[in-house]
Short mmCIF file of C-alpha atoms in Angstrom, two decimals:
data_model
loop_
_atom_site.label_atom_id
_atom_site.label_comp_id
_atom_site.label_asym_id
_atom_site.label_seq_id
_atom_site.Cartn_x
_atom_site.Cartn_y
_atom_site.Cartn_z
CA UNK C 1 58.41 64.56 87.47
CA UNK C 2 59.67 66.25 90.74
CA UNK C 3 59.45 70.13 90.72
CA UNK C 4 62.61 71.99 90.57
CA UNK C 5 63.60 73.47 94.01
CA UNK C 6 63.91 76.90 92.79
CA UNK C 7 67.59 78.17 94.71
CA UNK C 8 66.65 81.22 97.35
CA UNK C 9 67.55 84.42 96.60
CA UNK C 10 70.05 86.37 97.99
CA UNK C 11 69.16 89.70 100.22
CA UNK C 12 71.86 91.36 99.06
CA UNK C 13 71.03 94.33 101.42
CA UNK C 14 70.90 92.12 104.22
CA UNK C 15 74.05 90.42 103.41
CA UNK C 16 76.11 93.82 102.79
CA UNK C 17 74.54 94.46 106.53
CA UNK C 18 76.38 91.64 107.58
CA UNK C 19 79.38 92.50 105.95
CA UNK C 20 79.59 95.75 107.10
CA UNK C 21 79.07 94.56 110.42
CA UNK C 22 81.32 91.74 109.88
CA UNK C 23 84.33 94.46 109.49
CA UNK C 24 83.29 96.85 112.08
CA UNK C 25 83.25 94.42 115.16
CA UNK C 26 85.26 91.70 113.98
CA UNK C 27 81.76 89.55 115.21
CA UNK C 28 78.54 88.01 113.81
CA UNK C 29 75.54 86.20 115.16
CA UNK C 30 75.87 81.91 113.28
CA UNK C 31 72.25 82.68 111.89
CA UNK C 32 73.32 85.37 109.72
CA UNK C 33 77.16 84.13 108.93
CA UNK C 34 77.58 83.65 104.88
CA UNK C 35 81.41 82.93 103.65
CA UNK C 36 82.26 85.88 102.81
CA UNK C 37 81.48 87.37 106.62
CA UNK C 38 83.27 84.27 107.90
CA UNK C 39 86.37 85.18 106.21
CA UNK C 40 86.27 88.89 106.72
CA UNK C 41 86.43 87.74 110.41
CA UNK C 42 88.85 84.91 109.88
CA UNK C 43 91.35 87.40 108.32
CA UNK C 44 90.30 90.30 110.65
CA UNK C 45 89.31 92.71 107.44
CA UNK C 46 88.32 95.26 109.74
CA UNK C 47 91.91 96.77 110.98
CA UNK C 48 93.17 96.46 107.22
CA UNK C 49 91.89 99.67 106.55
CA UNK C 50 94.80 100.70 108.76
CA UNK C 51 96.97 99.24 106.48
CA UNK C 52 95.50 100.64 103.08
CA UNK C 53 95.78 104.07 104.48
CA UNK C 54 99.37 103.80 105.00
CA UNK C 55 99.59 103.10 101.35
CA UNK C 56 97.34 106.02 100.64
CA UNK C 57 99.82 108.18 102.66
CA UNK C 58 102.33 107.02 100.11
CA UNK C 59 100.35 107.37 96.73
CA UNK C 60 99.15 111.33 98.42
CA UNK C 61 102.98 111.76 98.75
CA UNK C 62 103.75 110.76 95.49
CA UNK C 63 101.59 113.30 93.73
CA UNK C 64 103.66 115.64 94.12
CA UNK C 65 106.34 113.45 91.57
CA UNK C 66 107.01 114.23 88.53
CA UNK C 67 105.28 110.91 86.86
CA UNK C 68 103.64 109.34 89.29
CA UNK C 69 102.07 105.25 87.91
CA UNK C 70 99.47 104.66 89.46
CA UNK C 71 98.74 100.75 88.13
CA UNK C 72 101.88 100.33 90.12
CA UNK C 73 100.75 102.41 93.30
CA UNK C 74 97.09 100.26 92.52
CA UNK C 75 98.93 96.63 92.77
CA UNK C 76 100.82 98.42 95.60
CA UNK C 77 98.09 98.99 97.82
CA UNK C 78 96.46 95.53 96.57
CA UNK C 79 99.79 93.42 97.64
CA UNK C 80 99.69 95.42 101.43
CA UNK C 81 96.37 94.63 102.01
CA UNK C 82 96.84 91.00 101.52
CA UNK C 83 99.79 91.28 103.63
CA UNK C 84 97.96 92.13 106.45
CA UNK C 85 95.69 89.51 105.93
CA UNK C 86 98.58 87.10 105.68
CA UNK C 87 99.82 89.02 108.67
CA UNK C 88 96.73 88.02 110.77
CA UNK C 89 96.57 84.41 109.84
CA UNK C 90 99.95 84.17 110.76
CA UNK C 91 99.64 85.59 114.00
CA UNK C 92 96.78 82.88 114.73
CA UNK C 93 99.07 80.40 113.39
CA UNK C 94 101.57 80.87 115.29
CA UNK C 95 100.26 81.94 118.58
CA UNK C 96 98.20 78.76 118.61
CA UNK C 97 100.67 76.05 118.16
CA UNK C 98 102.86 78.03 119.72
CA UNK C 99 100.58 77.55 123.47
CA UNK C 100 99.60 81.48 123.74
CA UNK C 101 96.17 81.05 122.10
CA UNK C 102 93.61 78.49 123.99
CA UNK C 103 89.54 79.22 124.85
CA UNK C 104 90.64 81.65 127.68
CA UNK C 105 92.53 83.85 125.49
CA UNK C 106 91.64 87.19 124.98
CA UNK C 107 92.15 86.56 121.17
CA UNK C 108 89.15 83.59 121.70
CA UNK C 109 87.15 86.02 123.21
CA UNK C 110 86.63 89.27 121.60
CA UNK C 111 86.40 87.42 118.06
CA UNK C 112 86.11 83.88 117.06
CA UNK C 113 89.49 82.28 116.74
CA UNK C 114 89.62 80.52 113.40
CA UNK C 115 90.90 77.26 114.40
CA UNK C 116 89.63 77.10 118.39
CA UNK C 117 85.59 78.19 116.96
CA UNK C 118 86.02 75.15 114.03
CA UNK C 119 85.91 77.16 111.44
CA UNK C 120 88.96 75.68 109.90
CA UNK C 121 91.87 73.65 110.89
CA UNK C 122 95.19 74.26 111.08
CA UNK C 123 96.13 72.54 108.06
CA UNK C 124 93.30 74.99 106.06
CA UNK C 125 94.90 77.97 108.21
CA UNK C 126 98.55 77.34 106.88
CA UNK C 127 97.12 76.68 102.96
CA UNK C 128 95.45 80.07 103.23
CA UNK C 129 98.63 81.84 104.64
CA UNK C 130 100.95 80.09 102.01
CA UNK C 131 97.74 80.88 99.07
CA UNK C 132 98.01 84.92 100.37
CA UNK C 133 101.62 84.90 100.04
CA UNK C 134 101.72 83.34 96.67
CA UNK C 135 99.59 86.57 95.33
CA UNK C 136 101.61 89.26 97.34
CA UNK C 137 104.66 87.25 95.86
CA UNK C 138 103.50 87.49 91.87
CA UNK C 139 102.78 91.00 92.98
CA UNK C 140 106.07 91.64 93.88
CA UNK C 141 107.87 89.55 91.63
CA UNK C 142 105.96 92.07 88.65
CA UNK C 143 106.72 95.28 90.54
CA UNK C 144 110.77 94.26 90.67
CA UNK C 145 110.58 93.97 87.25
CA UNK C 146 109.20 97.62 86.14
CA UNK C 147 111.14 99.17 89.85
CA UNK C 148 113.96 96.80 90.67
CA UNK C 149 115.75 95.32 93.81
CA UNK C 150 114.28 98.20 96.02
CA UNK C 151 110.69 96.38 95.89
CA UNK C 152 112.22 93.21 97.19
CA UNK C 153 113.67 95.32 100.06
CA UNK C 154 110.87 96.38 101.59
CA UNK C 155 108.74 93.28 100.69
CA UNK C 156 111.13 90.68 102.39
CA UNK C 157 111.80 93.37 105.52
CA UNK C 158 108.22 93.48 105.85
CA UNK C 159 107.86 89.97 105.05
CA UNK C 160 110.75 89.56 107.83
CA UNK C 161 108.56 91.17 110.86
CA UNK C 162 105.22 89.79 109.92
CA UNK C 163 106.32 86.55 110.15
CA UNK C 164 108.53 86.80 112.93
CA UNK C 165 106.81 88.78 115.05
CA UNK C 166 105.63 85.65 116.80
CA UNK C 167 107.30 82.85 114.98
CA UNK C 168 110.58 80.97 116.40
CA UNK C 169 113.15 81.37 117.03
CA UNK C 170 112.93 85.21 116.78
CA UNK C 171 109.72 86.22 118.39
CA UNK C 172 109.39 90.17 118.45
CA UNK C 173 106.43 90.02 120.42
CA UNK C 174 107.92 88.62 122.73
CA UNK C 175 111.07 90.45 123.54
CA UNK C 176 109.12 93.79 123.66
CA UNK C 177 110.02 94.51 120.14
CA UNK C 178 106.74 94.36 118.21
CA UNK C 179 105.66 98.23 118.92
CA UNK C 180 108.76 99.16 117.19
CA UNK C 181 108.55 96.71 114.70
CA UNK C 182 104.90 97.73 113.71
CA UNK C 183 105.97 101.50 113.61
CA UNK C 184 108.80 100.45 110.74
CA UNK C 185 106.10 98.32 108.97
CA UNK C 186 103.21 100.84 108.80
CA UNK C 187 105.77 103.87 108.62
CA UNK C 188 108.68 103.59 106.83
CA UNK C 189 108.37 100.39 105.01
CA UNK C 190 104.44 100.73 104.14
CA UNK C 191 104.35 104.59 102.89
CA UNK C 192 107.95 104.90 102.25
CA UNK C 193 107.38 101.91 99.76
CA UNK C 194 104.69 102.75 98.32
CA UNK C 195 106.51 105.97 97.42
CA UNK C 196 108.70 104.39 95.84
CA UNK C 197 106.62 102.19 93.73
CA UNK C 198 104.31 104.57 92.36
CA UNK C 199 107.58 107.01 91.56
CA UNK C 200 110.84 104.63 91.19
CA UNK C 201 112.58 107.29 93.55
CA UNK C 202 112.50 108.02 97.51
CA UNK C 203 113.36 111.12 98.64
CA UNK C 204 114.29 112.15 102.62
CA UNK C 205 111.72 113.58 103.16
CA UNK C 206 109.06 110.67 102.70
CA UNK C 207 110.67 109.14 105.16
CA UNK C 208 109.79 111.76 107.47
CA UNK C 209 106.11 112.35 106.26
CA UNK C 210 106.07 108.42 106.71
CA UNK C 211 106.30 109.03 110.97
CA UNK C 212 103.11 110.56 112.07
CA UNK C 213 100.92 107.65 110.72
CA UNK C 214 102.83 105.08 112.31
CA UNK C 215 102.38 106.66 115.33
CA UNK C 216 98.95 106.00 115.43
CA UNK C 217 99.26 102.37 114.37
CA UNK C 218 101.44 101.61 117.21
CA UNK C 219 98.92 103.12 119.50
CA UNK C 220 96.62 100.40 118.67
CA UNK C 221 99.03 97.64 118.74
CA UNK C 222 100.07 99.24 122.33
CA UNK C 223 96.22 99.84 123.39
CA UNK C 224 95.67 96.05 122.52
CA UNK C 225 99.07 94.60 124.28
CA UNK C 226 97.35 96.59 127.79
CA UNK C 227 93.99 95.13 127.60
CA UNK C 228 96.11 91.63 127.38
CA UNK C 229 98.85 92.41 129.98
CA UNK C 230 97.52 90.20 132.25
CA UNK C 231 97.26 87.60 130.28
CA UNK C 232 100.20 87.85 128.08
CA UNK C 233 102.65 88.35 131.86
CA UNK C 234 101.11 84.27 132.44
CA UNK C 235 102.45 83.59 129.48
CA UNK C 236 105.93 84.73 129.12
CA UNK C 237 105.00 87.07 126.25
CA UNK C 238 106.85 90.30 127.07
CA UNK C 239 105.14 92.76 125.06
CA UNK C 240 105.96 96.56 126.33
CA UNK C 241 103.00 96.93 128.39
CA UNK C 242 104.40 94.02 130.41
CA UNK C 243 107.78 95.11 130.38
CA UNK C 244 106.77 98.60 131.32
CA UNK C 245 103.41 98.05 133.80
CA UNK C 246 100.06 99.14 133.42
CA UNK C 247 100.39 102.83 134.36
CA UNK C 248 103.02 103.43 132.47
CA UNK C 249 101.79 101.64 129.23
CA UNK C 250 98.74 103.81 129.53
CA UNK C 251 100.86 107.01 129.73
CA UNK C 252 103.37 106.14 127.00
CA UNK C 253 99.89 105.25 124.88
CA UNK C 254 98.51 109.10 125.74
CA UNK C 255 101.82 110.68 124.65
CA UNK C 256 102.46 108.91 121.52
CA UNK C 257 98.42 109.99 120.70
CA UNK C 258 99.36 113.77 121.15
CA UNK C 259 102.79 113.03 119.91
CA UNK C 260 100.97 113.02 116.65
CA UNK C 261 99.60 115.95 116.37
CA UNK C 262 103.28 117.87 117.34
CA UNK C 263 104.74 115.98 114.82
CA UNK C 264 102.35 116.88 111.90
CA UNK C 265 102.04 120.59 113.33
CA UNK C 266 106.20 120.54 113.43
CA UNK C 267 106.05 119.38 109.62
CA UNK C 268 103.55 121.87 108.59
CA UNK C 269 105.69 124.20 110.04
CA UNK C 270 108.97 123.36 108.42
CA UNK C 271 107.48 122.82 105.02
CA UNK C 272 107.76 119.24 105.08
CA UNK C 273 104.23 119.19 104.73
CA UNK C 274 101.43 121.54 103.40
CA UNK C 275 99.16 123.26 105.56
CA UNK C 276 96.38 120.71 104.73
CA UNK C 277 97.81 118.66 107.03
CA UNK C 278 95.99 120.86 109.57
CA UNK C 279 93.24 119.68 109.45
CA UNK C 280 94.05 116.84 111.57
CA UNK C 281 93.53 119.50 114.41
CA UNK C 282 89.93 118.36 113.76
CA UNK C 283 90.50 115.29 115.68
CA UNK C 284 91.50 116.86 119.09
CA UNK C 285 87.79 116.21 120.62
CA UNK C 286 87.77 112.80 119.33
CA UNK C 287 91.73 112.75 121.52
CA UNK C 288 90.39 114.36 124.39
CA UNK C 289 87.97 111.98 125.14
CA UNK C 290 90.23 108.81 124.27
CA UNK C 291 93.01 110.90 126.86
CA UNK C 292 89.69 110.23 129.45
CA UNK C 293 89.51 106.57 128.57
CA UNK C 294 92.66 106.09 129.38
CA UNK C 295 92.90 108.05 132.32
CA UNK C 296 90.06 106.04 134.12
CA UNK C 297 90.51 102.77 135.67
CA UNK C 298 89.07 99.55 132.91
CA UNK C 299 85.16 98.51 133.39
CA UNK C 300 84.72 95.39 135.15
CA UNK C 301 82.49 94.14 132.31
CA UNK C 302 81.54 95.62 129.02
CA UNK C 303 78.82 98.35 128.68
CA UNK C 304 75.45 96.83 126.61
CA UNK C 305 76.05 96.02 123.17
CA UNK C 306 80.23 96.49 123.38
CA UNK C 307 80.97 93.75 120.73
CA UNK C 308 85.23 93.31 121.61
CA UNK C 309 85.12 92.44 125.02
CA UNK C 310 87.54 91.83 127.19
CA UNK C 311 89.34 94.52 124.64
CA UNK C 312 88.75 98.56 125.91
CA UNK C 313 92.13 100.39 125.62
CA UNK C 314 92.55 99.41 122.08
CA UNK C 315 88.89 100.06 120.83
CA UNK C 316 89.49 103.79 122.08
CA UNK C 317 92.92 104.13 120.43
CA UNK C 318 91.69 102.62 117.23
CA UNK C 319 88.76 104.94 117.06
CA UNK C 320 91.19 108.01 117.66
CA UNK C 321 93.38 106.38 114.69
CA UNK C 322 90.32 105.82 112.13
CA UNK C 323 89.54 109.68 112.93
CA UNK C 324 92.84 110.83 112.72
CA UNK C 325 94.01 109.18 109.72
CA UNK C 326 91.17 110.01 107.66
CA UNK C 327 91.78 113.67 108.19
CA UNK C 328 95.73 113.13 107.75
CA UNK C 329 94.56 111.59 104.31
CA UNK C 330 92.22 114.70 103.50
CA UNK C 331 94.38 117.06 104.40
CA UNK C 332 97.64 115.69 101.90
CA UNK C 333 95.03 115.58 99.04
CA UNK C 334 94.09 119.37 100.03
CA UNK C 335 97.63 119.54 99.55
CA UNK C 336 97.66 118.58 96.23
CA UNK C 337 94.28 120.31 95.12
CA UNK C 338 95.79 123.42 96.36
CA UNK C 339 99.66 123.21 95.32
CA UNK C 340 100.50 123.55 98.68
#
């Protein structure tokens, strides 16, 4: 008799190495790709982080309600993360039958598209956006049920900009309107809602908390839309970089960045927010030097080892945001470890 082939085992060091790097740089060499990296790329996993921090902002916020539920604020955060994902594929979807994404795209560049690099076709891209949407929508359909009609609100307004930020006949993206419609979806919609599902209530002032958070989110999206100006003003796509130029883009990007700190430093100050929410004062040397980047004029090619290029202005705003947010997070549950 033959001799079992005995199956190899899995490094699982090695493969959480890959995973890790999978989600940092959005990039992986084919010799080391496993499915699970493959999809973590496909999906772009590593901005979602973005995304679950907004809902953190919203379950910090909430601790200060009366009875907070946190399986609800759990299935929450769950159902935004998949958005985003959803939110990606979509984007891919769209942009590529649409004509914006080909082989010279930036989007084909700094990562592997999923449909242009093979991975899957379009029909496979579509089943996995419809399959995504299917769990955000039992998600939803069981939160409406314990919160009511407030939970489809801000699903099917999010639901409304993911999708049409660059599906017809709408567009946002490209009528200058996708900044402002990411700073409602990772704002308002994202911590406000999440508020409001871990509590059943929504007070003013979450609203307000919900502002300097999407701040930073739009500086990414706004970072990214420079780095592609040239290529999205070929193709019609009007984001506000193009509508605005270059220099100005770069500005706006540098005051929304400080804009953040004011606003947090303004809420701290009229008790809309504890003074915990100082400590995102520990980001200013992290700003400074992302205030440099974008004061100096794009490298010609990227430095050794860069893994996003032709992307620069949104790598530096994105690395300000990660830093940022993290010590916006610390500082609301400082907040509530200190009753402040």
């Amino acid at each position: 008799m033959a001799e079992l082939v005995k199956p190899h085992p899995i490094d699982w060091t090695e493969r959480l190495k890959n995973w890790r790097e999978a989600l940092l740089t959005m990039n992986l060499p084919d010799e080391r790709m496993d499915g699970v990296s493959r999809w973590l790329i496909i999906t772009r996993a590593g901005v979602i982080p973005m995304t679950l921090t907004s809902g953190l902002i919203g379950g910090l916020l909430a601790m200060r309600a009366a009875n907070p539920n946190w399986l609800y604020f759990l299935l929450g955060l769950i159902g935004l993360g998949v958005a985003h994902a959803s939110n990606n594929l979509i984007n891919d979807y769209f942009d590529l039958t649409g004509g914006i994404d080909t082989s010279e795209a930036p989007r084909a560049l700094y990562a592997p598209h999923p449909v242009l690099a093979g991975w899957v076709t379009r029909a496979e891209l579509l089943r996995a956006i419809v399959v995504l949407n299917l769990i955000d929508a039992a998600i939803m359909v069981f939160l409406f049920v314990v919160r009511g009609w407030g939970v489809v609100l801000f699903a099917l307004a999010g639901l409304f900009i993911s999708v049409f930020y660059v599906a017809p006949p709408v567009r946002l993206k490209h009528l200058g309107l996708g900044e402002p419609g990411v700073f409602i979806v990772w704002g308002p919609l994202m911590v406000g809602g999440t508020y409001f599902i871990t509590t059943g209530e929504l007070p003013a002032w979450v609203w307000v908390a919900s502002l300097p958070y999407a701040i930073l989110v739009t500086s990414v999206l706004i970072g990214k839309h420079i780095d592609k100006l040239p290529y999205d003003s070929t193709k019609g796509v009007h984001t506000l970089p193009v509508i605005l130029g270059e220099k100005r883009a770069l500005r706006l990007n540098q005051a929304l960045m400080i804009a953040f700190y004011l606003v947090v430093v303004a809420m701290v100050l009229t008790g809309t927010l504890g003074f915990g929410a100082l400590l995102v004062l520990g980001g200013l040397p992290i700003l400074w030097r992302v205030l440099k980047v974008y004061s100096n004029p794009k490298p010609t090619s990227p430095p050794p080892g860069y893994p996003v290029w032709p992307l620069w202005y949104v790598s530096a705003a994105f690395v300000h945001t990660r830093r940022a947010g993290a010590l916006f997070v610390l500082g609301l549950f400082l907040n509530w470890i200190f009753g402040m």
